[in-house]
Tab-separated table of C-alpha atoms in Angstrom:
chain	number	residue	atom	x	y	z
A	1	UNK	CA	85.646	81.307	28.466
A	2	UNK	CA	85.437	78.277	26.570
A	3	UNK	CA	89.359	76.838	27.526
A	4	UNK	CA	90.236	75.353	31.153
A	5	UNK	CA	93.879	75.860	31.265
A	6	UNK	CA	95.457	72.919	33.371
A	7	UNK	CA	98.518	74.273	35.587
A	8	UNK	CA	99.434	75.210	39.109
A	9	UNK	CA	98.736	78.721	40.158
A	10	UNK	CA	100.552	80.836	42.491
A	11	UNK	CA	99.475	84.445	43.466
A	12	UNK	CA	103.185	86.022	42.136
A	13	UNK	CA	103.987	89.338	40.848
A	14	UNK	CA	104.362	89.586	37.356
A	15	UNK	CA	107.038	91.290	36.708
A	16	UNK	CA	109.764	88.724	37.147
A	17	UNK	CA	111.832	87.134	33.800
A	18	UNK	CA	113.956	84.005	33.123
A	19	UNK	CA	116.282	84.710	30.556
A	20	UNK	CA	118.647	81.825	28.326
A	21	UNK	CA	121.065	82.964	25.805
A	22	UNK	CA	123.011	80.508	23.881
A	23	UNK	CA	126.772	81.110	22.701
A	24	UNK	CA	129.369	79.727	21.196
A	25	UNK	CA	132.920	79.744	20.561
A	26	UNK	CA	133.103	80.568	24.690
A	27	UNK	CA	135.837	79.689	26.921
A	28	UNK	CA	135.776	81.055	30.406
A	29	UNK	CA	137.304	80.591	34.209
A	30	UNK	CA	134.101	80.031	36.247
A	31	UNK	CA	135.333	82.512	38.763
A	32	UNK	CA	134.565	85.310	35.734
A	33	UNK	CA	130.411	83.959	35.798
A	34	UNK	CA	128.490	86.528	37.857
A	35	UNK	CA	126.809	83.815	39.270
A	36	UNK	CA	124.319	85.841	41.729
A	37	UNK	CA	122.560	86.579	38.213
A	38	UNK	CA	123.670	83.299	36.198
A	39	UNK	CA	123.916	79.494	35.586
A	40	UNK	CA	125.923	78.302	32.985
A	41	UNK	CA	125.204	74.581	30.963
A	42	UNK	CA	126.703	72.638	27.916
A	43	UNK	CA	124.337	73.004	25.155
A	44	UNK	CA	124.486	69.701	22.482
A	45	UNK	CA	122.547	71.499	19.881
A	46	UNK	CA	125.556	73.936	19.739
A	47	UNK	CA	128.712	73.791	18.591
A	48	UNK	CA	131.944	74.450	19.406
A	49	UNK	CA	132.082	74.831	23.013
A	50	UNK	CA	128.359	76.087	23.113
A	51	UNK	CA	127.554	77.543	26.231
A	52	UNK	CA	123.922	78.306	27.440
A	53	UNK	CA	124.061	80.641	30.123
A	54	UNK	CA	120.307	80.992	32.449
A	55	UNK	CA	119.443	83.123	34.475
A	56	UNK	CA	118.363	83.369	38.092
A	57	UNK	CA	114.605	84.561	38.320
A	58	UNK	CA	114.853	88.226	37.768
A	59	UNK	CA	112.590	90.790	38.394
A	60	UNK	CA	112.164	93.099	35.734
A	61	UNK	CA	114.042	96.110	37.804
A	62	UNK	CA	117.024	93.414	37.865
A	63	UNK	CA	117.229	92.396	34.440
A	64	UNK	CA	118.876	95.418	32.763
A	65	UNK	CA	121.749	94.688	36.124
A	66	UNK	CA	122.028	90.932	35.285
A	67	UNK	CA	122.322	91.212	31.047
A	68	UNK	CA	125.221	94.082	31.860
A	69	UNK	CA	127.069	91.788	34.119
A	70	UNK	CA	127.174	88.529	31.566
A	71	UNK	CA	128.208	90.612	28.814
A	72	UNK	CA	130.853	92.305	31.104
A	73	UNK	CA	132.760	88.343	31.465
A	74	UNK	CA	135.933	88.728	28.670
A	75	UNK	CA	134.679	86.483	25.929
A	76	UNK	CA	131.819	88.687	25.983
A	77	UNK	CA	133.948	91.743	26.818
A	78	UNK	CA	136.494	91.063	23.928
A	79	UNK	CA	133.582	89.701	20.811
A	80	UNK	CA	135.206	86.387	21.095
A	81	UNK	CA	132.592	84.812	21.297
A	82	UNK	CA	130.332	83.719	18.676
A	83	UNK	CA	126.446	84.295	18.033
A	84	UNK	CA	125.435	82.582	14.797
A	85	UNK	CA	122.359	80.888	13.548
A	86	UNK	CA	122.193	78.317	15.792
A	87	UNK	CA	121.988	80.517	18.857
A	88	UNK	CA	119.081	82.225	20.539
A	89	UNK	CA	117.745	84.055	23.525
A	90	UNK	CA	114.765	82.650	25.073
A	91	UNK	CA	112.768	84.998	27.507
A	92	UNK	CA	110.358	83.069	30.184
A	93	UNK	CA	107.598	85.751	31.411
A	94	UNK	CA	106.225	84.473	35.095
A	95	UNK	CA	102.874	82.967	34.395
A	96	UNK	CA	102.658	82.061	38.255
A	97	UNK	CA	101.088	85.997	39.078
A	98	UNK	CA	97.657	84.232	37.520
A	99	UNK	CA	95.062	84.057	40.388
A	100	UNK	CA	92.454	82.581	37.233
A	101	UNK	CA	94.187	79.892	35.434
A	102	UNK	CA	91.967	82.301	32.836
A	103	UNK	CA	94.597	84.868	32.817
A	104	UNK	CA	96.664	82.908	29.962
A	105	UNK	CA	94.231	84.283	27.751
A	106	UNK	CA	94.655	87.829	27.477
A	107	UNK	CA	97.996	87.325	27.118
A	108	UNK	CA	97.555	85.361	24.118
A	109	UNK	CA	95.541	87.559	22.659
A	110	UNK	CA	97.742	90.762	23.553
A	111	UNK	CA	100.532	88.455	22.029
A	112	UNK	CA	98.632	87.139	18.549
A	113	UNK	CA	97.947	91.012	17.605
A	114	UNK	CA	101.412	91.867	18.510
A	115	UNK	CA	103.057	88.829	16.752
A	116	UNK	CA	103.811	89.744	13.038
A	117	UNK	CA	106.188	92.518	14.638
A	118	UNK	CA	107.504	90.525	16.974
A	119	UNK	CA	108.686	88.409	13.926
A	120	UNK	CA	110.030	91.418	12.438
A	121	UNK	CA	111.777	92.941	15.236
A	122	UNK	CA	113.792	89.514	15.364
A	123	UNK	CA	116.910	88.716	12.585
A	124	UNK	CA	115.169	87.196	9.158
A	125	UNK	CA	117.275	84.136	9.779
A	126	UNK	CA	115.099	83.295	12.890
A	127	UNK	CA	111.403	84.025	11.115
A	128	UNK	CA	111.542	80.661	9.467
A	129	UNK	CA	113.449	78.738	12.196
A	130	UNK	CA	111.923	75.251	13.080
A	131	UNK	CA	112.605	75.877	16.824
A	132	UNK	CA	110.599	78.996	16.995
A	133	UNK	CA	106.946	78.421	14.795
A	134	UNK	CA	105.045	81.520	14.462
A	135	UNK	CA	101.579	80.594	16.213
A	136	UNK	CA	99.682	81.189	13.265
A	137	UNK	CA	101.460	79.171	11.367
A	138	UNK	CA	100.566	75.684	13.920
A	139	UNK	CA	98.088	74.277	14.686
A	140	UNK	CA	98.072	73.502	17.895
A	141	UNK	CA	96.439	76.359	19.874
A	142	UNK	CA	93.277	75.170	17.371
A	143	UNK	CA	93.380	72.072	18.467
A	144	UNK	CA	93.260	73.406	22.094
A	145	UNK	CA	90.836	75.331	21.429
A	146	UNK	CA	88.491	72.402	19.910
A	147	UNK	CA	89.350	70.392	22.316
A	148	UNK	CA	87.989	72.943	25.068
A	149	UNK	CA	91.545	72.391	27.177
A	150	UNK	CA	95.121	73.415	27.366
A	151	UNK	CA	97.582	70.870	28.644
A	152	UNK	CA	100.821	69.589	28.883
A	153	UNK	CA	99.935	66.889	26.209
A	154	UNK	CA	98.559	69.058	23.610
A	155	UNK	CA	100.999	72.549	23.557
A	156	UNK	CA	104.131	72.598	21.100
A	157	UNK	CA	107.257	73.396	22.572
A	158	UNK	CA	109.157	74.801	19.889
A	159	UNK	CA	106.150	77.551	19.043
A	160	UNK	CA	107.858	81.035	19.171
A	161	UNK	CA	105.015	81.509	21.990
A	162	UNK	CA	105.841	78.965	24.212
A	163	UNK	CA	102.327	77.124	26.185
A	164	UNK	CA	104.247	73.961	27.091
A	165	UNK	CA	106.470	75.893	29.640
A	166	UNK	CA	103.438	76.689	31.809
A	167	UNK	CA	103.693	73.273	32.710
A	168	UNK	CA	106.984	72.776	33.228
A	169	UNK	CA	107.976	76.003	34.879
A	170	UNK	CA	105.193	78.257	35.563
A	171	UNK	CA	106.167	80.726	32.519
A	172	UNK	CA	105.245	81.516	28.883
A	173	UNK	CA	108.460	80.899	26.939
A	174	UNK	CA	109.099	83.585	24.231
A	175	UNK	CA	111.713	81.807	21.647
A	176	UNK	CA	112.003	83.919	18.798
A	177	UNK	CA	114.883	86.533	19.533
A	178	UNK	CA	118.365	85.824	17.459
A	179	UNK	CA	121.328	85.468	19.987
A	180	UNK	CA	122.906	89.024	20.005
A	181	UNK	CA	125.364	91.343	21.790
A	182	UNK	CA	123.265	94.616	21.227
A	183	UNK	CA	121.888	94.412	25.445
A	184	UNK	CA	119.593	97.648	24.338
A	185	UNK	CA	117.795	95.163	21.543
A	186	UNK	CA	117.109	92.274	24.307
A	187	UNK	CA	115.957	95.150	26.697
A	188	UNK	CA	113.600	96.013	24.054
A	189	UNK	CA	112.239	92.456	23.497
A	190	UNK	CA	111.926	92.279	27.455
A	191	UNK	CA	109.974	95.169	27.487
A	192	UNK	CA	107.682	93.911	25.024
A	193	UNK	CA	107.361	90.964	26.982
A	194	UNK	CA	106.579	93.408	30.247
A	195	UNK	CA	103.908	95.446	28.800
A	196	UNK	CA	101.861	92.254	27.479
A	197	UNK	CA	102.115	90.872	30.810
A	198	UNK	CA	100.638	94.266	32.177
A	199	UNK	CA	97.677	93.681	30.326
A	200	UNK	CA	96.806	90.607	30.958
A	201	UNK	CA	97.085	91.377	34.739
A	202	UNK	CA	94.567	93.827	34.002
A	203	UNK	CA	92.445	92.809	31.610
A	204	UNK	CA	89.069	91.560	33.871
A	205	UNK	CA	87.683	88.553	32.022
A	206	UNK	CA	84.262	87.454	31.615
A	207	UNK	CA	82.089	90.183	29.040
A	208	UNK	CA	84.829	92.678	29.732
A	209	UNK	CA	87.320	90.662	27.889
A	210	UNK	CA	85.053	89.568	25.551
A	211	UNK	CA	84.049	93.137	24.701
A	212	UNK	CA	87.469	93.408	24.206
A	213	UNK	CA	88.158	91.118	21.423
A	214	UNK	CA	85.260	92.050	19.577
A	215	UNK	CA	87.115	95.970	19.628
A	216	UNK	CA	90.273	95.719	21.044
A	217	UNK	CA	90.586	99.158	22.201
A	218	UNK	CA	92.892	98.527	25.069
A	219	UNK	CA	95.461	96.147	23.093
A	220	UNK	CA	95.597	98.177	19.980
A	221	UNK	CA	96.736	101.595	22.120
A	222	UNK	CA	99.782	99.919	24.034
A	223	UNK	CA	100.600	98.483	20.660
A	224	UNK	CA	100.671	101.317	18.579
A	225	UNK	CA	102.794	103.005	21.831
A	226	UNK	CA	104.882	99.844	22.084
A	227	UNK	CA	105.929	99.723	18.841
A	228	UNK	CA	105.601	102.553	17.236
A	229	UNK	CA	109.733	103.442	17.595
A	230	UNK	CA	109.728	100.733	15.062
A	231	UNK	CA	107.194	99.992	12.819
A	232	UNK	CA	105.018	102.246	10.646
A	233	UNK	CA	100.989	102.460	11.689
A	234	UNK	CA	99.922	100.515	8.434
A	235	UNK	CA	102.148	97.620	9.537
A	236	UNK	CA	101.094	97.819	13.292
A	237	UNK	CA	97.341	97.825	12.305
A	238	UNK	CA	98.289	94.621	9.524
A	239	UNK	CA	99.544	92.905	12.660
A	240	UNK	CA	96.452	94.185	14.733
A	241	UNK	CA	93.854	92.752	12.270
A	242	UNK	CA	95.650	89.543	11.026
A	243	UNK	CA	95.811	88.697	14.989
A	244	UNK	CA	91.960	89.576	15.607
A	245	UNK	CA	91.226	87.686	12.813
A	246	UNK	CA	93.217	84.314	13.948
A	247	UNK	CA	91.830	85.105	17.372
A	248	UNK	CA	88.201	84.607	16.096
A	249	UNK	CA	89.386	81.837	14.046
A	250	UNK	CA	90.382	79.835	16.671
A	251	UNK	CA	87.129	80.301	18.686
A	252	UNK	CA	84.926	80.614	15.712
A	253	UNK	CA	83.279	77.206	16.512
A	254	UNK	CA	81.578	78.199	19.673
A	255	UNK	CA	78.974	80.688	20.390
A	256	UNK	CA	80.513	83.460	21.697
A	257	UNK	CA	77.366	86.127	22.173
């Protein structure tokens, strides 16, 4: 594949989360904080005693366990807290599993067909949000890709599909979801997360994966089953195609036959 992707790699299972959720209006004894599952930090870009509360690494069996216990804590417990349009839920997916600093790309790929619902799973307030960019709305993965590398230096933090946290923590940082008390929608998100993760584990790369992106069979049948609770099939196959076609886009400068 034409990209070298520039981080450590550490043989890890997969299936282990980081989750952040920012709140505010949230007083609380630390004694309350389930801390065997959470951190808790002052957050600047909040306000009014804005809390962001992260998690221990989870693994994905744990995370259901962990969100139930945080929103258990009485400010939670009671709604007296606040989640407004400031706040947000950021979900890191362990990128450390990779045994081919390669791996990144499936996922990517999984993720860029899948992204137009993601954006409309998630509260309209956060679509547009400056913290959060849609991918294909950047330009930075094309810049990567032109520039035949992926590093620290040339990722953009505050894409919705986080590349910059590979090299700061080993994870791909998914942004986008609104800060929330419904537990079942963050479980959902998760398990988006979970399934694209799946894939790339097991998605060989080389003419396999290439294969793949010419006719995504693979990606497009655990989309339509991931999503299809949710969206209708036109809009799942709109998403499909306008992500195969950005795909190409961003390699369509190299000979790929």
């Amino acid at each position: 594949f034409p990209v070298t992707i520039r981080f450590p790699t550490v043989l890890e299972s997969p299936n282990r989360f980081g989750i952040e959720i920012e709140v505010e209006n949230f007083k609380y004894d630390e004694e309350e904080l389930p801390s065997y599952f959470w951190g808790a930090t002052n957050d600047s870009s909040l306000k009014v005693s804005g809390i962001e509360f992260v998690s221990r690494i989870l693994d994905y069996n744990k995370v259901e366990e962990a969100l139930e216990a945080l929103f258990e804590m009485k400010p939670f417990a009671k709604k007296q807290a606040t989640f407004g349009p400031r706040t947000s839920i950021h979900i890191h997916s362990n990128a450390l599993w990779m045994n081919s600093m390669q791996q990144v790309m499936p996922l990517l790929f999984i993720y860029l067909l899948s992204e137009d619902l993601m954006y409309s799973f998630i509260e309209p307030h956060r679509r547009k949000n400056i913290f959060c960019v849609k991918t294909k709305e950047t330009d930075y993965l094309r810049n990567c890709f032109m520039n035949e590398t992926i590093t620290a230096g040339n990722t953009y933090k505050y894409a919705g599909f986080n590349l910059a946290s590979l090299f700061a923590h080993g994870t791909v940082e998914f942004r986008m979801l609104e800060g929330t008390y419904d537990v079942e929608k963050i479980l959902t998100w998760i398990g988006f997360i979970h399934k694209f993760q799946q894939y790339a584990q097991n998605m060989p790369m080389g003419l396999d994966f290439k294969r793949e992106v010419k006719i995504p069979t693979i990606a497009s049948e655990i989309i339509k089953d991931t999503f299809d609770d949710y969206f209708s099939s036109s809009q799942i196959e709109q998403s499909i195609s306008s992500g195969i076609e950005y795909f190409r886009y961003l390699v369509a400068y190299r000979d790929w036959e």
